[in-house]
Amino acid sequence: MSKLWGGRFTKATNQLVESFTASIEFDQQFAIEDIEGSIAHVTMLSECAIITDEEARQIIDGLQTIKKKIKSGSVNYTIEDEDIHMNIERMLTEEIGPVAGKLHTGRSRNDQVATDIHLYVKKKTKEMINLITAVQQAFVNQADTNIDVIMPGYTHLQRAQPILFSHHILAYFWMLERDKERLKDSIKRVDWSPLGAGALAGTTFPTNRERTAELLGFDTVYPNSLDAVSDRDFVLEFLSIASILMTHLSRISEELVIWSSQEFNFVELDDSFCTGSSIMPQKKNPDVPELLRGKTGRVHGNLFGLLTVLKGLPLAYNKDMQEDKEGLLDTVITLDGSLRLLAPMIDTMQVKKENMYHAVDQDYSNATDIADYLVTKGLPFREAHEIIGKIVLYAIQQKKYLLELSLDEYQSFSTLFAKDVFTFLEPKHVVDARKSLGGTAKSQVQQQLAQAKAVMEG
């Protein structure tokens, strides 16, 4: 089978080269975008009288027929045609004859592939925003259902201060909200049309790039043809945002793994999101959050892979840039699966309220509040901090918790202590005392939850 570009060559392509350089195994996923770009291009060619209206009609009809076949899964791609562009052009020639050759007037595969990727990234960015929203709704649902549940808050994975579980889970809502905002903002940089830039220097035909941009729904066109065909900043940005997003998903996954352990026993994941052991019948393994955590590495790797590919490339297009696609496609698949799994897993998760409360009732995480108590009695915080440190050490030595110490024991460290210290030490009081903006007091979390719901509705 002769190549569509084979006129200058005297030898057939080495089969090893053909296999090594072909991209059809993965870029066939851009088939619909490729046809959309071609329809816009041929429409513009007709409007600019570069081809006739009848030729444009034949080409568009042929492309629509191929599009239907692709959607039905009835097309066969060949490695001999290298990539999705040449495969579709070959199909089009078989469908409508030599007039198909006029489709490529005034464009190159360089601006064609760039257009495909722009369209693909824009579509997938919008899909990811919707999938993130579903995960956010799951966090809101859990926060709403468990608004009063008290749990330990941690720093250094050591119990620090009692907080509301709803406060903790909503932290992830806001992380994902920033991810959504990053994705939304990135669309304005994806919305640049490279179509019509040619191989690198434009075209001699009187084309109208603004028209193809309009037909494809792009906001603007690249003002520089070299930049148009060689830019992959928008892919890097998508991969960067995806890496941040997966980092957030990995963090909640880590907590789910820890919380569902027998040692913590704070939550139980639904059976449908766990697996068992082939040898230990008692096991219920949190495989989904573990794998979510693990897949973060491949998304990070895809970002660094493309950064490395692009770092030394001269303008304009180079074959190295074929490596821009597999990492992008893999990241999209990974994100899609991760987000689709996380939303129902969070939504169906059982929160073990008693176990969480017991954890804060049997620790020293209310120590800061005794320091604050002494401050309200007029003692400087640093002095109060030292006194409470000594009280905690004493309580540990006595194998008691702070609520188990007597008033006499407290007063042996400071005469400022009175009976009301025990009210200060109650976990509910400790939580509700933190009424500063964004704090863990129920009143503040209720405001935060209302704000989150408003964000979802907006």
PDB file of C-alpha atoms in Angstrom, residues 88-264:
ATOM      1  CA  ILE A  88      -9.554   8.648   7.941  1.00  0.00           C
ATOM      2  CA  GLU A  89      -8.269  10.197   4.718  1.00  0.00           C
ATOM      3  CA  ARG A  90      -7.790   6.692   3.291  1.00  0.00           C
ATOM      4  CA  MET A  91     -11.348   5.743   4.323  1.00  0.00           C
ATOM      5  CA  LEU A  92     -12.661   8.944   2.799  1.00  0.00           C
ATOM      6  CA  THR A  93     -10.913   8.214  -0.520  1.00  0.00           C
ATOM      7  CA  GLU A  94     -12.457   4.739  -0.544  1.00  0.00           C
ATOM      8  CA  GLU A  95     -15.854   6.285   0.229  1.00  0.00           C
ATOM      9  CA  ILE A  96     -16.000   9.188  -2.257  1.00  0.00           C
ATOM     10  CA  GLY A  97     -13.032   8.806  -4.598  1.00  0.00           C
ATOM     11  CA  PRO A  98     -10.271  11.272  -5.615  1.00  0.00           C
ATOM     12  CA  VAL A  99     -12.184  14.372  -4.460  1.00  0.00           C
ATOM     13  CA  ALA A 100     -11.181  13.305  -0.934  1.00  0.00           C
ATOM     14  CA  GLY A 101      -7.688  14.559  -1.727  1.00  0.00           C
ATOM     15  CA  LYS A 102      -8.968  18.137  -1.667  1.00  0.00           C
ATOM     16  CA  LEU A 103      -9.765  17.920   2.046  1.00  0.00           C
ATOM     17  CA  HIS A 104      -6.137  18.468   2.997  1.00  0.00           C
ATOM     18  CA  THR A 105      -5.849  21.723   1.018  1.00  0.00           C
ATOM     19  CA  GLY A 106      -4.391  24.507   3.150  1.00  0.00           C
ATOM     20  CA  ARG A 107      -3.537  22.424   6.193  1.00  0.00           C
ATOM     21  CA  SER A 108      -0.931  19.965   7.488  1.00  0.00           C
ATOM     22  CA  ARG A 109      -1.046  17.016   9.812  1.00  0.00           C
ATOM     23  CA  ASN A 110       0.820  19.292  12.219  1.00  0.00           C
ATOM     24  CA  ASP A 111      -2.033  21.747  12.682  1.00  0.00           C
ATOM     25  CA  GLN A 112      -4.536  18.924  12.279  1.00  0.00           C
ATOM     26  CA  VAL A 113      -3.215  16.905  15.226  1.00  0.00           C
ATOM     27  CA  ALA A 114      -2.896  20.045  17.344  1.00  0.00           C
ATOM     28  CA  THR A 115      -6.550  20.838  16.603  1.00  0.00           C
ATOM     29  CA  ASP A 116      -7.619  17.322  17.551  1.00  0.00           C
ATOM     30  CA  ILE A 117      -5.829  17.521  20.889  1.00  0.00           C
ATOM     31  CA  HIS A 118      -7.281  20.967  21.656  1.00  0.00           C
ATOM     32  CA  LEU A 119     -10.792  19.658  21.003  1.00  0.00           C
ATOM     33  CA  TYR A 120     -10.145  16.516  23.053  1.00  0.00           C
ATOM     34  CA  VAL A 121      -8.666  18.325  26.054  1.00  0.00           C
ATOM     35  CA  LYS A 122     -11.505  20.856  26.055  1.00  0.00           C
ATOM     36  CA  LYS A 123     -14.105  18.072  26.031  1.00  0.00           C
ATOM     37  CA  LYS A 124     -12.356  16.052  28.733  1.00  0.00           C
ATOM     38  CA  THR A 125     -11.794  19.111  30.912  1.00  0.00           C
ATOM     39  CA  LYS A 126     -15.532  19.724  31.010  1.00  0.00           C
ATOM     40  CA  GLU A 127     -16.190  16.052  31.769  1.00  0.00           C
ATOM     41  CA  MET A 128     -13.717  16.109  34.660  1.00  0.00           C
ATOM     42  CA  ILE A 129     -15.407  19.178  36.140  1.00  0.00           C
ATOM     43  CA  ASN A 130     -18.715  17.275  36.216  1.00  0.00           C
ATOM     44  CA  LEU A 131     -17.104  14.193  37.767  1.00  0.00           C
ATOM     45  CA  ILE A 132     -15.444  16.294  40.474  1.00  0.00           C
ATOM     46  CA  THR A 133     -18.812  17.844  41.268  1.00  0.00           C
ATOM     47  CA  ALA A 134     -20.238  14.377  41.963  1.00  0.00           C
ATOM     48  CA  VAL A 135     -17.428  13.659  44.443  1.00  0.00           C
ATOM     49  CA  GLN A 136     -18.004  17.016  46.113  1.00  0.00           C
ATOM     50  CA  GLN A 137     -21.677  16.146  46.519  1.00  0.00           C
ATOM     51  CA  ALA A 138     -20.677  12.948  48.312  1.00  0.00           C
ATOM     52  CA  PHE A 139     -18.553  14.965  50.749  1.00  0.00           C
ATOM     53  CA  VAL A 140     -21.451  17.360  51.335  1.00  0.00           C
ATOM     54  CA  ASN A 141     -23.820  14.443  51.952  1.00  0.00           C
ATOM     55  CA  GLN A 142     -21.508  12.910  54.555  1.00  0.00           C
ATOM     56  CA  ALA A 143     -20.944  16.256  56.262  1.00  0.00           C
ATOM     57  CA  ASP A 144     -24.676  16.909  56.387  1.00  0.00           C
ATOM     58  CA  THR A 145     -25.499  13.468  57.766  1.00  0.00           C
ATOM     59  CA  ASN A 146     -22.728  13.543  60.370  1.00  0.00           C
ATOM     60  CA  ILE A 147     -22.779  17.225  61.322  1.00  0.00           C
ATOM     61  CA  ASP A 148     -22.453  16.492  65.098  1.00  0.00           C
ATOM     62  CA  VAL A 149     -19.879  13.687  64.992  1.00  0.00           C
ATOM     63  CA  ILE A 150     -16.708  14.506  66.935  1.00  0.00           C
ATOM     64  CA  MET A 151     -13.366  12.946  66.006  1.00  0.00           C
ATOM     65  CA  PRO A 152      -9.689  13.554  66.726  1.00  0.00           C
ATOM     66  CA  GLY A 153      -7.955  16.084  64.539  1.00  0.00           C
ATOM     67  CA  TYR A 154      -4.361  15.185  63.791  1.00  0.00           C
ATOM     68  CA  THR A 155      -1.027  16.816  63.156  1.00  0.00           C
ATOM     69  CA  HIS A 156       2.004  14.577  62.516  1.00  0.00           C
ATOM     70  CA  LEU A 157      -0.612  11.775  62.661  1.00  0.00           C
ATOM     71  CA  GLN A 158      -0.741  12.418  66.410  1.00  0.00           C
ATOM     72  CA  ARG A 159      -3.992  13.436  68.068  1.00  0.00           C
ATOM     73  CA  ALA A 160      -4.003  17.209  68.262  1.00  0.00           C
ATOM     74  CA  GLN A 161      -7.458  18.689  68.978  1.00  0.00           C
ATOM     75  CA  PRO A 162     -11.035  17.415  68.780  1.00  0.00           C
ATOM     76  CA  ILE A 163     -12.843  18.493  65.618  1.00  0.00           C
ATOM     77  CA  LEU A 164     -16.095  17.715  63.858  1.00  0.00           C
ATOM     78  CA  PHE A 165     -15.929  14.951  61.264  1.00  0.00           C
ATOM     79  CA  SER A 166     -18.033  17.194  59.025  1.00  0.00           C
ATOM     80  CA  HIS A 167     -15.326  19.850  59.298  1.00  0.00           C
ATOM     81  CA  HIS A 168     -12.660  17.328  58.316  1.00  0.00           C
ATOM     82  CA  ILE A 169     -14.509  15.910  55.317  1.00  0.00           C
ATOM     83  CA  LEU A 170     -15.399  19.375  53.993  1.00  0.00           C
ATOM     84  CA  ALA A 171     -11.698  20.198  53.768  1.00  0.00           C
ATOM     85  CA  TYR A 172     -11.632  17.856  50.765  1.00  0.00           C
ATOM     86  CA  PHE A 173     -14.650  19.618  49.269  1.00  0.00           C
ATOM     87  CA  TRP A 174     -12.648  22.846  49.102  1.00  0.00           C
ATOM     88  CA  MET A 175      -9.553  21.123  47.729  1.00  0.00           C
ATOM     89  CA  LEU A 176     -11.657  19.778  44.868  1.00  0.00           C
ATOM     90  CA  GLU A 177     -13.322  23.158  44.390  1.00  0.00           C
ATOM     91  CA  ARG A 178      -9.893  24.670  43.695  1.00  0.00           C
ATOM     92  CA  ASP A 179      -9.198  21.832  41.264  1.00  0.00           C
ATOM     93  CA  LYS A 180     -12.439  22.652  39.462  1.00  0.00           C
ATOM     94  CA  GLU A 181     -11.539  26.326  39.332  1.00  0.00           C
ATOM     95  CA  ARG A 182      -8.136  25.458  37.873  1.00  0.00           C
ATOM     96  CA  LEU A 183      -9.798  23.323  35.196  1.00  0.00           C
ATOM     97  CA  LYS A 184     -12.345  26.023  34.382  1.00  0.00           C
ATOM     98  CA  ASP A 185      -9.626  28.653  34.111  1.00  0.00           C
ATOM     99  CA  SER A 186      -7.513  26.433  31.866  1.00  0.00           C
ATOM    100  CA  ILE A 187     -10.229  26.257  29.214  1.00  0.00           C
ATOM    101  CA  LYS A 188      -9.430  29.782  28.052  1.00  0.00           C
ATOM    102  CA  ARG A 189      -5.932  28.548  27.111  1.00  0.00           C
ATOM    103  CA  VAL A 190      -7.278  25.397  25.465  1.00  0.00           C
ATOM    104  CA  ASP A 191      -9.683  27.574  23.453  1.00  0.00           C
ATOM    105  CA  TRP A 192      -7.018  28.637  20.905  1.00  0.00           C
ATOM    106  CA  SER A 193      -7.381  27.242  17.391  1.00  0.00           C
ATOM    107  CA  PRO A 194      -4.243  26.053  15.566  1.00  0.00           C
ATOM    108  CA  LEU A 195      -6.187  24.938  12.489  1.00  0.00           C
ATOM    109  CA  GLY A 196      -4.888  26.542   9.294  1.00  0.00           C
ATOM    110  CA  ALA A 197      -1.385  27.174  10.636  1.00  0.00           C
ATOM    111  CA  GLY A 198      -0.097  24.554   8.199  1.00  0.00           C
ATOM    112  CA  ALA A 199       3.107  22.657   8.806  1.00  0.00           C
ATOM    113  CA  LEU A 200       4.729  25.689  10.454  1.00  0.00           C
ATOM    114  CA  ALA A 201       4.478  28.776   8.234  1.00  0.00           C
ATOM    115  CA  GLY A 202       0.839  29.112   7.248  1.00  0.00           C
ATOM    116  CA  THR A 203      -0.533  28.502   3.756  1.00  0.00           C
ATOM    117  CA  THR A 204      -0.610  30.217   0.371  1.00  0.00           C
ATOM    118  CA  PHE A 205      -4.366  29.648   0.086  1.00  0.00           C
ATOM    119  CA  PRO A 206      -6.753  32.477   1.080  1.00  0.00           C
ATOM    120  CA  THR A 207      -8.113  30.625   4.115  1.00  0.00           C
ATOM    121  CA  ASN A 208     -10.125  32.045   6.990  1.00  0.00           C
ATOM    122  CA  ARG A 209      -8.783  30.744  10.288  1.00  0.00           C
ATOM    123  CA  GLU A 210     -11.231  32.793  12.321  1.00  0.00           C
ATOM    124  CA  ARG A 211     -14.075  30.974  10.564  1.00  0.00           C
ATOM    125  CA  THR A 212     -12.798  27.477  11.432  1.00  0.00           C
ATOM    126  CA  ALA A 213     -12.241  28.634  14.996  1.00  0.00           C
ATOM    127  CA  GLU A 214     -15.849  29.812  15.096  1.00  0.00           C
ATOM    128  CA  LEU A 215     -17.153  26.561  13.616  1.00  0.00           C
ATOM    129  CA  LEU A 216     -15.235  24.506  16.199  1.00  0.00           C
ATOM    130  CA  GLY A 217     -16.244  26.678  19.142  1.00  0.00           C
ATOM    131  CA  PHE A 218     -12.779  28.112  19.840  1.00  0.00           C
ATOM    132  CA  ASP A 219     -12.534  31.605  21.296  1.00  0.00           C
ATOM    133  CA  THR A 220      -9.507  32.726  19.289  1.00  0.00           C
ATOM    134  CA  VAL A 221      -6.741  31.611  16.944  1.00  0.00           C
ATOM    135  CA  TYR A 222      -3.018  31.315  17.536  1.00  0.00           C
ATOM    136  CA  PRO A 223      -1.468  34.523  16.161  1.00  0.00           C
ATOM    137  CA  ASN A 224       1.797  32.711  15.347  1.00  0.00           C
ATOM    138  CA  SER A 225       1.820  29.623  13.109  1.00  0.00           C
ATOM    139  CA  LEU A 226       5.043  28.244  14.625  1.00  0.00           C
ATOM    140  CA  ASP A 227       3.565  28.450  18.095  1.00  0.00           C
ATOM    141  CA  ALA A 228       0.273  26.986  16.878  1.00  0.00           C
ATOM    142  CA  VAL A 229       1.756  23.664  15.767  1.00  0.00           C
ATOM    143  CA  SER A 230       4.399  23.281  18.473  1.00  0.00           C
ATOM    144  CA  ASP A 231       2.470  24.407  21.577  1.00  0.00           C
ATOM    145  CA  ARG A 232       1.591  21.746  24.111  1.00  0.00           C
ATOM    146  CA  ASP A 233       1.349  24.088  27.093  1.00  0.00           C
ATOM    147  CA  PHE A 234      -2.344  23.355  27.358  1.00  0.00           C
ATOM    148  CA  VAL A 235      -1.624  19.617  27.646  1.00  0.00           C
ATOM    149  CA  LEU A 236       1.007  20.280  30.306  1.00  0.00           C
ATOM    150  CA  GLU A 237      -1.477  22.437  32.183  1.00  0.00           C
ATOM    151  CA  PHE A 238      -4.118  19.719  32.045  1.00  0.00           C
ATOM    152  CA  LEU A 239      -1.597  17.142  33.281  1.00  0.00           C
ATOM    153  CA  SER A 240      -0.457  19.519  36.008  1.00  0.00           C
ATOM    154  CA  ILE A 241      -4.000  20.101  37.258  1.00  0.00           C
ATOM    155  CA  ALA A 242      -4.639  16.363  37.002  1.00  0.00           C
ATOM    156  CA  SER A 243      -1.556  15.728  39.145  1.00  0.00           C
ATOM    157  CA  ILE A 244      -2.767  18.136  41.830  1.00  0.00           C
ATOM    158  CA  LEU A 245      -6.237  16.592  41.690  1.00  0.00           C
ATOM    159  CA  MET A 246      -4.866  13.064  42.014  1.00  0.00           C
ATOM    160  CA  THR A 247      -2.746  14.221  44.953  1.00  0.00           C
ATOM    161  CA  HIS A 248      -5.942  15.338  46.677  1.00  0.00           C
ATOM    162  CA  LEU A 249      -7.638  12.034  45.851  1.00  0.00           C
ATOM    163  CA  SER A 250      -4.586  10.213  47.193  1.00  0.00           C
ATOM    164  CA  ARG A 251      -4.771  12.101  50.488  1.00  0.00           C
ATOM    165  CA  ILE A 252      -8.406  11.194  51.125  1.00  0.00           C
ATOM    166  CA  SER A 253      -7.627   7.637  50.010  1.00  0.00           C
ATOM    167  CA  GLU A 254      -4.832   7.430  52.569  1.00  0.00           C
ATOM    168  CA  GLU A 255      -7.235   8.545  55.290  1.00  0.00           C
ATOM    169  CA  LEU A 256      -9.836   6.000  54.223  1.00  0.00           C
ATOM    170  CA  VAL A 257      -7.230   3.240  54.406  1.00  0.00           C
ATOM    171  CA  ILE A 258      -6.175   4.362  57.893  1.00  0.00           C
ATOM    172  CA  TRP A 259      -9.686   5.025  59.181  1.00  0.00           C
ATOM    173  CA  SER A 260     -10.975   1.643  58.021  1.00  0.00           C
ATOM    174  CA  SER A 261      -8.156  -0.252  59.748  1.00  0.00           C
ATOM    175  CA  GLN A 262      -8.985  -2.230  62.888  1.00  0.00           C
ATOM    176  CA  GLU A 263      -6.645   0.048  64.846  1.00  0.00           C
ATOM    177  CA  PHE A 264      -8.689   3.170  64.004  1.00  0.00           C
TER     178      PHE A 264
END
